[in-house]
PDB file of C-alpha atoms and ligand atoms in Angstrom:
ATOM      1  CA  MET A   1      43.165  26.947  12.589  1.00 55.00           C
ATOM      2  CA  ASP A   2      44.720  23.282  13.657  1.00 58.00           C
ATOM      3  CA  GLU A   3      46.485  25.424  16.483  1.00 59.00           C
ATOM      4  CA  ILE A   4      42.789  26.421  17.294  1.00 56.00           C
ATOM      5  CA  LYS A   5      41.450  22.915  17.551  1.00 56.00           C
ATOM      6  CA  LYS A   6      44.254  21.595  19.228  1.00 60.00           C
ATOM      7  CA  GLU A   7      44.040  24.493  21.960  1.00 59.00           C
ATOM      8  CA  SER A   8      39.890  23.433  22.322  1.00 59.00           C
ATOM      9  CA  GLU A   9      41.325  19.934  22.588  1.00 63.00           C
ATOM     10  CA  LYS A  10      43.474  20.020  25.514  1.00 79.00           C
ATOM     11  CA  ARG A  11      41.499  22.404  27.729  1.00 94.00           C
ATOM     12  CA  LYS A  12      39.741  21.510  30.031  1.00 98.00           C
ATOM     13  CA  ILE A  13      36.390  23.476  31.249  1.00 98.00           C
ATOM     14  CA  THR A  14      34.423  22.577  34.555  1.00 98.00           C
ATOM     15  CA  ALA A  15      30.840  24.255  35.469  1.00 98.00           C
ATOM     16  CA  VAL A  16      30.505  25.058  38.987  1.00 98.00           C
ATOM     17  CA  VAL A  17      26.466  25.132  39.317  1.00 98.00           C
ATOM     18  CA  LEU A  18      25.149  26.828  42.631  1.00 98.00           C
ATOM     19  CA  ALA A  19      22.232  25.478  44.308  1.00 98.00           C
ATOM     20  CA  ALA A  20      23.027  26.201  47.988  1.00 98.00           C
ATOM     21  CA  GLY A  21      20.828  29.325  48.253  1.00 98.00           C
ATOM     22  CA  SER A  22      17.431  29.245  50.817  1.00 97.00           C
ATOM     23  CA  GLY A  23      15.432  30.777  48.078  1.00 95.00           C
ATOM     24  CA  SER A  24      13.880  33.509  50.433  1.00 95.00           C
ATOM     25  CA  ARG A  25      12.126  35.249  48.106  1.00 97.00           C
ATOM     26  CA  MET A  26      10.126  32.250  46.657  1.00 96.00           C
ATOM     27  CA  GLN A  27       8.398  32.073  49.656  1.00 96.00           C
ATOM     28  CA  SER A  28       7.874  28.517  49.185  1.00 96.00           C
ATOM     29  CA  ALA A  29       8.183  25.054  51.551  1.00 95.00           C
ATOM     30  CA  GLU A  30      10.572  24.110  48.871  1.00 97.00           C
ATOM     31  CA  LYS A  31      13.586  25.560  47.945  1.00 98.00           C
ATOM     32  CA  LYS A  32      13.393  26.921  44.594  1.00 98.00           C
ATOM     33  CA  GLN A  33      16.191  25.101  42.915  1.00 98.00           C
ATOM     34  CA  PHE A  34      14.498  21.729  43.911  1.00 98.00           C
ATOM     35  CA  MET A  35      10.665  23.036  42.612  1.00 98.00           C
ATOM     36  CA  ASP A  36       9.240  21.010  40.018  1.00 98.00           C
ATOM     37  CA  LEU A  37       9.098  22.834  36.771  1.00 98.00           C
ATOM     38  CA  CYS A  38       7.927  20.879  33.730  1.00 97.00           C
ATOM     39  CA  GLY A  39       8.495  17.399  35.534  1.00 97.00           C
ATOM     40  CA  THR A  40      12.304  18.480  36.470  1.00 98.00           C
ATOM     41  CA  PRO A  41      13.980  20.021  39.292  1.00 98.00           C
ATOM     42  CA  VAL A  42      14.790  23.507  38.303  1.00 98.00           C
ATOM     43  CA  VAL A  43      18.770  22.929  39.050  1.00 98.00           C
ATOM     44  CA  ILE A  44      18.596  19.349  37.026  1.00 98.00           C
ATOM     45  CA  HIS A  45      17.995  21.623  33.788  1.00 98.00           C
ATOM     46  CA  SER A  46      20.854  23.890  34.282  1.00 98.00           C
ATOM     47  CA  LEU A  47      22.776  20.603  35.221  1.00 98.00           C
ATOM     48  CA  MET A  48      21.514  18.812  31.928  1.00 98.00           C
ATOM     49  CA  ALA A  49      22.778  21.865  30.118  1.00 98.00           C
ATOM     50  CA  PHE A  50      26.387  21.167  30.910  1.00 98.00           C
ATOM     51  CA  GLU A  51      26.038  17.440  30.948  1.00 98.00           C
ATOM     52  CA  LYS A  52      24.814  17.784  27.208  1.00 98.00           C
ATOM     53  CA  ASN A  53      27.724  20.407  26.282  1.00 98.00           C
ATOM     54  CA  LYS A  54      30.270  19.278  24.708  1.00 98.00           C
ATOM     55  CA  ASN A  55      32.834  21.676  25.726  1.00 98.00           C
ATOM     56  CA  ILE A  56      32.222  21.073  29.291  1.00 98.00           C
ATOM     57  CA  ASP A  57      34.492  18.367  30.888  1.00 98.00           C
ATOM     58  CA  ASN A  58      33.408  18.590  34.790  1.00 98.00           C
ATOM     59  CA  VAL A  59      30.718  19.846  36.927  1.00 98.00           C
ATOM     60  CA  VAL A  60      30.664  20.700  40.498  1.00 98.00           C
ATOM     61  CA  VAL A  61      27.761  21.240  42.002  1.00 98.00           C
ATOM     62  CA  VAL A  62      27.636  23.571  45.314  1.00 98.00           C
ATOM     63  CA  THR A  63      24.530  22.885  47.750  1.00 98.00           C
ATOM     64  CA  ALA A  64      23.430  23.145  51.469  1.00 98.00           C
ATOM     65  CA  LYS A  65      24.608  20.607  53.675  1.00 98.00           C
ATOM     66  CA  GLU A  66      21.280  19.254  54.419  1.00 98.00           C
ATOM     67  CA  ASP A  67      20.997  18.617  50.443  1.00 98.00           C
ATOM     68  CA  VAL A  68      24.095  17.235  49.658  1.00 98.00           C
ATOM     69  CA  HIS A  69      22.441  13.714  49.873  1.00 98.00           C
ATOM     70  CA  ARG A  70      19.653  14.388  47.747  1.00 97.00           C
ATOM     71  CA  MET A  71      21.550  15.978  44.997  1.00 98.00           C
ATOM     72  CA  LEU A  72      23.826  12.886  44.924  1.00 98.00           C
ATOM     73  CA  LEU A  73      20.481  10.885  44.544  1.00 98.00           C
ATOM     74  CA  LEU A  74      19.302  13.282  41.551  1.00 98.00           C
ATOM     75  CA  SER A  75      22.520  12.863  39.990  1.00 98.00           C
ATOM     76  CA  LEU A  76      22.524   9.630  39.685  1.00 98.00           C
ATOM     77  CA  ARG A  77      18.668   9.648  38.705  1.00 98.00           C
ATOM     78  CA  TYR A  78      19.540  12.102  35.999  1.00 98.00           C
ATOM     79  CA  ASN A  79      22.560   9.889  35.140  1.00 98.00           C
ATOM     80  CA  LEU A  80      24.656  12.997  34.969  1.00 98.00           C
ATOM     81  CA  ARG A  81      28.142  11.694  34.746  1.00 98.00           C
ATOM     82  CA  LYS A  82      30.385  15.080  34.504  1.00 98.00           C
ATOM     83  CA  VAL A  83      29.132  15.626  38.112  1.00 98.00           C
ATOM     84  CA  LYS A  84      32.513  14.968  39.969  1.00 92.00           C
ATOM     85  CA  ASN A  85      32.008  16.693  43.172  1.00 96.00           C
ATOM     86  CA  ILE A  86      29.285  17.852  45.457  1.00 98.00           C
ATOM     87  CA  ALA A  87      30.314  20.605  47.443  1.00 98.00           C
ATOM     88  CA  GLU A  88      28.836  22.639  50.650  1.00 98.00           C
ATOM     89  CA  GLY A  89      28.208  25.935  50.340  1.00 98.00           C
ATOM     90  CA  GLY A  90      27.951  29.047  52.512  1.00 97.00           C
ATOM     91  CA  ASP A  91      25.372  31.535  53.754  1.00 95.00           C
ATOM     92  CA  MET A  92      26.309  33.683  51.260  1.00 95.00           C
ATOM     93  CA  ARG A  93      26.678  33.310  47.303  1.00 96.00           C
ATOM     94  CA  PHE A  94      30.684  34.217  47.121  1.00 96.00           C
ATOM     95  CA  LYS A  95      31.185  31.901  50.094  1.00 96.00           C
ATOM     96  CA  SER A  96      29.181  29.032  48.055  1.00 98.00           C
ATOM     97  CA  VAL A  97      31.208  29.809  44.940  1.00 98.00           C
ATOM     98  CA  TYR A  98      34.977  29.684  46.721  1.00 97.00           C
ATOM     99  CA  SER A  99      33.560  26.458  48.212  1.00 98.00           C
ATOM    100  CA  GLY A 100      33.061  24.928  44.396  1.00 98.00           C
ATOM    101  CA  LEU A 101      36.025  26.646  43.179  1.00 98.00           C
ATOM    102  CA  LYS A 102      38.212  24.872  45.920  1.00 98.00           C
ATOM    103  CA  THR A 103      36.978  21.207  44.859  1.00 98.00           C
ATOM    104  CA  VAL A 104      37.745  21.931  41.022  1.00 98.00           C
ATOM    105  CA  SER A 105      40.326  19.696  39.550  1.00 95.00           C
ATOM    106  CA  GLY A 106      43.647  21.288  39.387  1.00 93.00           C
ATOM    107  CA  ASP A 107      44.065  20.578  35.598  1.00 96.00           C
ATOM    108  CA  THR A 108      41.214  22.862  34.800  1.00 98.00           C
ATOM    109  CA  ASN A 109      41.795  25.488  32.688  1.00 98.00           C
ATOM    110  CA  TYR A 110      38.780  27.390  32.310  1.00 98.00           C
ATOM    111  CA  VAL A 111      35.683  27.551  35.038  1.00 98.00           C
ATOM    112  CA  LEU A 112      32.108  28.833  34.404  1.00 98.00           C
ATOM    113  CA  ILE A 113      30.139  29.667  37.317  1.00 98.00           C
ATOM    114  CA  HIS A 114      26.295  29.638  36.799  1.00 98.00           C
ATOM    115  CA  ASP A 115      23.271  29.898  39.010  1.00 98.00           C
ATOM    116  CA  GLY A 116      21.387  26.628  39.343  1.00 98.00           C
ATOM    117  CA  ALA A 117      18.324  28.869  39.452  1.00 98.00           C
ATOM    118  CA  ARG A 118      19.034  29.899  35.731  1.00 98.00           C
ATOM    119  CA  PRO A 119      17.398  26.356  33.884  1.00 98.00           C
ATOM    120  CA  LEU A 120      17.037  27.949  30.938  1.00 98.00           C
ATOM    121  CA  ILE A 121      20.787  28.460  29.792  1.00 98.00           C
ATOM    122  CA  THR A 122      21.019  27.396  26.161  1.00 98.00           C
ATOM    123  CA  GLN A 123      24.016  25.195  24.601  1.00 98.00           C
ATOM    124  CA  GLU A 124      24.531  28.297  22.094  1.00 98.00           C
ATOM    125  CA  LEU A 125      25.072  30.364  25.412  1.00 98.00           C
ATOM    126  CA  ILE A 126      27.558  27.975  27.163  1.00 98.00           C
ATOM    127  CA  ASP A 127      29.765  27.446  23.664  1.00 98.00           C
ATOM    128  CA  ARG A 128      29.841  31.521  24.017  1.00 98.00           C
ATOM    129  CA  CYS A 129      31.139  31.562  27.229  1.00 98.00           C
ATOM    130  CA  CYS A 130      33.596  28.639  26.193  1.00 98.00           C
ATOM    131  CA  GLU A 131      34.620  30.632  23.125  1.00 98.00           C
ATOM    132  CA  TYR A 132      34.953  33.850  24.958  1.00 98.00           C
ATOM    133  CA  VAL A 133      37.013  33.091  27.908  1.00 98.00           C
ATOM    134  CA  SER A 134      39.555  31.494  25.959  1.00 97.00           C
ATOM    135  CA  ILE A 135      40.106  34.864  24.264  1.00 97.00           C
ATOM    136  CA  PHE A 136      39.412  37.263  27.153  1.00 98.00           C
ATOM    137  CA  LYS A 137      39.970  35.244  30.345  1.00 98.00           C
ATOM    138  CA  ALA A 138      37.471  37.030  32.197  1.00 98.00           C
ATOM    139  CA  CYS A 139      33.620  37.168  30.918  1.00 98.00           C
ATOM    140  CA  VAL A 140      29.953  37.582  31.871  1.00 98.00           C
ATOM    141  CA  ALA A 141      26.889  36.716  29.936  1.00 98.00           C
ATOM    142  CA  ALA A 142      24.785  40.017  30.173  1.00 98.00           C
ATOM    143  CA  VAL A 143      22.138  41.590  28.164  1.00 98.00           C
ATOM    144  CA  PRO A 144      21.570  45.323  27.362  1.00 98.00           C
ATOM    145  CA  VAL A 145      19.031  46.974  29.577  1.00 97.00           C
ATOM    146  CA  THR A 146      15.451  47.184  28.114  1.00 95.00           C
ATOM    147  CA  ASP A 147      14.082  49.209  30.860  1.00 95.00           C
ATOM    148  CA  THR A 148      14.620  52.929  31.877  1.00 95.00           C
ATOM    149  CA  ILE A 149      16.637  53.264  35.139  1.00 96.00           C
ATOM    150  CA  LYS A 150      16.370  55.645  37.190  1.00 97.00           C
ATOM    151  CA  ILE A 151      18.252  56.730  40.571  1.00 97.00           C
ATOM    152  CA  ALA A 152      15.941  57.786  43.365  1.00 97.00           C
ATOM    153  CA  ASP A 153      17.143  59.945  46.664  1.00 97.00           C
ATOM    154  CA  ASP A 154      16.436  58.700  50.122  1.00 97.00           C
ATOM    155  CA  LYS A 155      12.897  59.909  49.872  1.00 97.00           C
ATOM    156  CA  MET A 156      11.686  58.343  46.818  1.00 97.00           C
ATOM    157  CA  PHE A 157      11.803  61.435  44.367  1.00 98.00           C
ATOM    158  CA  ILE A 158      13.690  61.002  41.349  1.00 98.00           C
ATOM    159  CA  LYS A 159      17.242  62.202  41.474  1.00 97.00           C
ATOM    160  CA  GLU A 160      18.638  60.961  37.909  1.00 96.00           C
ATOM    161  CA  THR A 161      18.130  59.269  34.784  1.00 96.00           C
ATOM    162  CA  VAL A 162      20.820  56.632  33.828  1.00 94.00           C
ATOM    163  CA  ASP A 163      22.008  56.605  30.033  1.00 94.00           C
ATOM    164  CA  ARG A 164      20.393  53.259  29.436  1.00 94.00           C
ATOM    165  CA  SER A 165      22.522  52.763  26.163  1.00 93.00           C
ATOM    166  CA  ARG A 166      25.667  51.538  28.429  1.00 93.00           C
ATOM    167  CA  LEU A 167      23.742  49.469  30.689  1.00 96.00           C
ATOM    168  CA  TRP A 168      23.707  45.627  30.882  1.00 97.00           C
ATOM    169  CA  ALA A 169      22.103  43.418  33.283  1.00 97.00           C
ATOM    170  CA  VAL A 170      24.404  40.466  34.163  1.00 98.00           C
ATOM    171  CA  GLN A 171      23.803  36.562  34.331  1.00 98.00           C
ATOM    172  CA  THR A 172      25.476  33.733  34.415  1.00 98.00           C
ATOM    173  CA  PRO A 173      27.374  31.865  33.461  1.00 98.00           C
ATOM    174  CA  GLN A 174      30.433  33.970  34.166  1.00 98.00           C
ATOM    175  CA  ALA A 175      33.607  32.590  33.030  1.00 98.00           C
ATOM    176  CA  PHE A 176      37.223  32.696  34.126  1.00 98.00           C
ATOM    177  CA  SER A 177      40.564  31.420  33.681  1.00 98.00           C
ATOM    178  CA  TYR A 178      40.398  28.987  36.963  1.00 98.00           C
ATOM    179  CA  SER A 179      43.793  30.663  38.096  1.00 97.00           C
ATOM    180  CA  LEU A 180      42.586  33.971  37.792  1.00 97.00           C
ATOM    181  CA  ILE A 181      39.481  33.452  39.505  1.00 97.00           C
ATOM    182  CA  MET A 182      41.379  31.257  42.491  1.00 97.00           C
ATOM    183  CA  LYS A 183      43.569  34.427  42.833  1.00 96.00           C
ATOM    184  CA  ALA A 184      41.070  36.468  43.288  1.00 95.00           C
ATOM    185  CA  TYR A 185      38.966  34.366  45.514  1.00 95.00           C
ATOM    186  CA  ASN A 186      42.370  34.001  47.961  1.00 94.00           C
ATOM    187  CA  ARG A 187      42.414  37.479  48.151  1.00 93.00           C
ATOM    188  CA  LEU A 188      39.274  38.392  48.808  1.00 92.00           C
ATOM    189  CA  TYR A 189      39.555  36.226  51.408  1.00 92.00           C
ATOM    190  CA  ASP A 190      42.763  38.045  52.833  1.00 91.00           C
ATOM    191  CA  THR A 191      41.202  41.038  52.359  1.00 88.00           C
ATOM    192  CA  ILE A 192      37.824  40.187  54.577  1.00 88.00           C
ATOM    193  CA  ARG A 193      40.538  38.650  57.156  1.00 85.00           C
ATOM    194  CA  GLU A 194      43.061  41.696  57.255  1.00 83.00           C
ATOM    195  CA  TYR A 195      40.519  44.425  57.439  1.00 80.00           C
ATOM    196  CA  ASN A 196      37.491  42.782  58.698  1.00 78.00           C
ATOM    197  CA  SER A 197      35.636  44.305  55.798  1.00 78.00           C
ATOM    198  CA  ASP A 198      32.034  43.983  54.728  1.00 81.00           C
ATOM    199  CA  PRO A 199      31.383  41.490  51.807  1.00 84.00           C
ATOM    200  CA  SER A 200      27.810  42.182  51.583  1.00 83.00           C
ATOM    201  CA  ARG A 201      27.907  44.225  48.618  1.00 83.00           C
ATOM    202  CA  ILE A 202      29.163  41.167  46.416  1.00 88.00           C
ATOM    203  CA  THR A 203      26.296  39.958  44.209  1.00 87.00           C
ATOM    204  CA  ASP A 204      28.554  38.358  41.548  1.00 91.00           C
ATOM    205  CA  ASP A 205      31.958  37.250  40.743  1.00 93.00           C
ATOM    206  CA  ALA A 206      32.806  39.279  38.111  1.00 93.00           C
ATOM    207  CA  MET A 207      33.062  42.044  40.653  1.00 93.00           C
ATOM    208  CA  ILE A 208      35.729  40.237  42.685  1.00 93.00           C
ATOM    209  CA  VAL A 209      37.990  40.002  39.583  1.00 93.00           C
ATOM    210  CA  GLU A 210      37.265  43.772  38.506  1.00 92.00           C
ATOM    211  CA  ASN A 211      38.441  45.059  42.034  1.00 87.00           C
ATOM    212  CA  MET A 212      41.439  42.839  41.898  1.00 83.00           C
ATOM    213  CA  GLY A 213      42.381  44.812  38.814  1.00 79.00           C
ATOM    214  CA  ASP A 214      44.429  42.122  37.174  1.00 87.00           C
ATOM    215  CA  CYS A 215      42.287  41.649  34.103  1.00 94.00           C
ATOM    216  CA  ARG A 216      39.230  43.376  32.440  1.00 96.00           C
ATOM    217  CA  VAL A 217      36.088  41.335  32.203  1.00 98.00           C
ATOM    218  CA  HIS A 218      34.244  41.381  28.969  1.00 98.00           C
ATOM    219  CA  PHE A 219      30.821  40.551  28.321  1.00 98.00           C
ATOM    220  CA  VAL A 220      29.255  37.852  26.394  1.00 98.00           C
ATOM    221  CA  PRO A 221      26.040  38.288  24.635  1.00 98.00           C
ATOM    222  CA  GLY A 222      23.547  36.975  26.962  1.00 98.00           C
ATOM    223  CA  ASP A 223      19.964  35.371  26.286  1.00 97.00           C
ATOM    224  CA  TYR A 224      16.843  37.230  27.487  1.00 97.00           C
ATOM    225  CA  SER A 225      15.083  34.045  28.239  1.00 97.00           C
ATOM    226  CA  ASN A 226      18.145  33.235  30.693  1.00 98.00           C
ATOM    227  CA  ILE A 227      15.903  34.173  33.411  1.00 98.00           C
ATOM    228  CA  LYS A 228      16.902  33.713  37.237  1.00 98.00           C
ATOM    229  CA  ILE A 229      14.160  32.098  39.093  1.00 98.00           C
ATOM    230  CA  THR A 230      13.276  34.387  41.818  1.00 98.00           C
ATOM    231  CA  THR A 231       9.586  34.836  42.562  1.00 97.00           C
ATOM    232  CA  LYS A 232       6.300  32.139  42.014  1.00 97.00           C
ATOM    233  CA  GLU A 233       5.819  34.441  38.545  1.00 97.00           C
ATOM    234  CA  ASP A 234       9.447  33.585  37.316  1.00 98.00           C
ATOM    235  CA  MET A 235       8.242  29.651  37.398  1.00 98.00           C
ATOM    236  CA  VAL A 236       5.296  30.626  35.090  1.00 98.00           C
ATOM    237  CA  THR A 237       7.558  32.576  32.767  1.00 98.00           C
ATOM    238  CA  ALA A 238      10.185  29.657  32.448  1.00 98.00           C
ATOM    239  CA  ALA A 239       7.365  27.132  31.769  1.00 98.00           C
ATOM    240  CA  ALA A 240       6.139  29.010  28.928  1.00 97.00           C
ATOM    241  CA  PHE A 241       9.654  29.515  27.455  1.00 97.00           C
ATOM    242  CA  ILE A 242      10.321  25.413  28.448  1.00 97.00           C
ATOM    243  CA  LYS A 243       6.768  24.619  26.426  1.00 96.00           C
ATOM    244  CA  ASN A 244       7.794  27.287  23.652  1.00 95.00           C
ATOM    245  CA  ARG A 245      10.963  25.334  23.075  1.00 93.00           C
ATOM    246  CA  GLU A 246       9.574  22.522  23.179  1.00 88.00           C
ATOM    247  CA  GLY A 247       6.893  23.142  20.481  1.00 86.00           C
ATOM    248  CA  LEU A 248       3.953  22.293  22.974  1.00 68.00           C
TER     249      LEU A 248
HETATM  250  N1  CTP B   1      23.147  30.610  46.170  1.00 87.74           N
HETATM  251  C1  CTP B   1      24.383  29.758  46.932  1.00 87.74           C
HETATM  252  N2  CTP B   1      24.722  30.276  47.975  1.00 87.74           N
HETATM  253  C2  CTP B   1      23.880  31.097  48.792  1.00 87.74           C
HETATM  254  C3  CTP B   1      23.123  31.818  47.796  1.00 87.74           C
HETATM  255  C4  CTP B   1      23.030  31.946  46.620  1.00 87.74           C
HETATM  256  O1  CTP B   1      24.652  28.852  46.194  1.00 87.74           O
HETATM  257  N3  CTP B   1      24.688  31.549  49.864  1.00 87.74           N
HETATM  258  C5  CTP B   1      22.596  30.132  44.562  1.00 87.74           C
HETATM  259  C6  CTP B   1      21.350  30.127  44.738  1.00 87.74           C
HETATM  260  O2  CTP B   1      21.244  28.678  44.847  1.00 87.74           O
HETATM  261  C7  CTP B   1      21.154  30.648  43.222  1.00 87.74           C
HETATM  262  C8  CTP B   1      22.078  31.749  42.845  1.00 87.74           C
HETATM  263  O3  CTP B   1      23.380  31.296  43.915  1.00 87.74           O
HETATM  264  O4  CTP B   1      21.254  29.725  42.404  1.00 87.74           O
HETATM  265  C9  CTP B   1      21.744  33.130  42.836  1.00 87.74           C
HETATM  266  O5  CTP B   1      21.319  33.260  44.123  1.00 87.74           O
HETATM  267  P1  CTP B   1      19.713  34.129  44.313  1.00 87.74           P
HETATM  268  O6  CTP B   1      18.944  33.745  43.263  1.00 87.74           O
HETATM  269  O7  CTP B   1      19.799  35.323  45.066  1.00 87.74           O
HETATM  270  O8  CTP B   1      18.920  32.847  45.289  1.00 87.74           O
HETATM  271  P2  CTP B   1      18.470  32.943  46.836  1.00 87.74           P
HETATM  272  O9  CTP B   1      20.072  33.313  47.659  1.00 87.74           O
HETATM  273  O10 CTP B   1      18.438  30.920  46.950  1.00 87.74           O
HETATM  274  O11 CTP B   1      17.311  33.244  46.829  1.00 87.74           O
HETATM  275  P3  CTP B   1      17.068  34.653  48.068  1.00 87.74           P
HETATM  276  O12 CTP B   1      18.077  35.659  47.738  1.00 87.74           O
HETATM  277  O13 CTP B   1      15.406  35.049  47.510  1.00 87.74           O
HETATM  278  O14 CTP B   1      16.720  34.236  49.384  1.00 87.74           O
HETATM  279 MG1   MG B   2      20.113  35.437  46.936  1.00 87.74          MG
END
């Protein structure tokens, strides 16, 4: 028990929060991560959750170049003391992640990569990710799929129905040993350079570790309320969850 405690005392965990997307599916003037959600910008909800969590030592935020300054002002305004770096993102999610990862301080043992567009992240889920990552080295929050999922042919006829009992919907945080995820990303960049391969199918970080094959990725029980804000409807749902949590 003492050893476990010592281990948790010396490990350093950094959260990398992504907010460099353009939010094209939201079709709004303001980028979704800066839209107002119950009086606070969406990404600030995410950042405040990591600020509050005792397992998290540092936070790196990734934004578009034109948003670095306003992110700095926001982090001062909301007193986000753990925000150590604001990195410039890229035109695809994995590029933003890599940019953020490269600014993480070298003494970090684990990183939690989180979509800034998931403002409903709970303390319990952050705690679970920190616990699982120290055991498994690579893990992602996910929930069992509740819809029936079917595969279509190219004419929109059903081809087959997938066995739902083994399907999980993947969320963030995605948590990794820092050295493992850096190795995976460095290798990915080498592959893209060498083979000129198409990275457009990369939709999450786990895929990069899965493809590298050095470590299997474990699921962490996620949370059905940990939704990703994608469309206007999601803003309504997120506001309802927040009001419900606040007992309003
Ligand atoms: N993200 C990022 N850099 C990118 C693309 C996405 O940092 N080049 C971030 C987003 O800001 C978001 C998270 O990754 O917090 C998940 O991406 P997604 O929901 O797809 O956001 P957008 O790409 O901004 O939205 P859309 O796909 O509708 O354009
Ligand atoms: Mg996107």
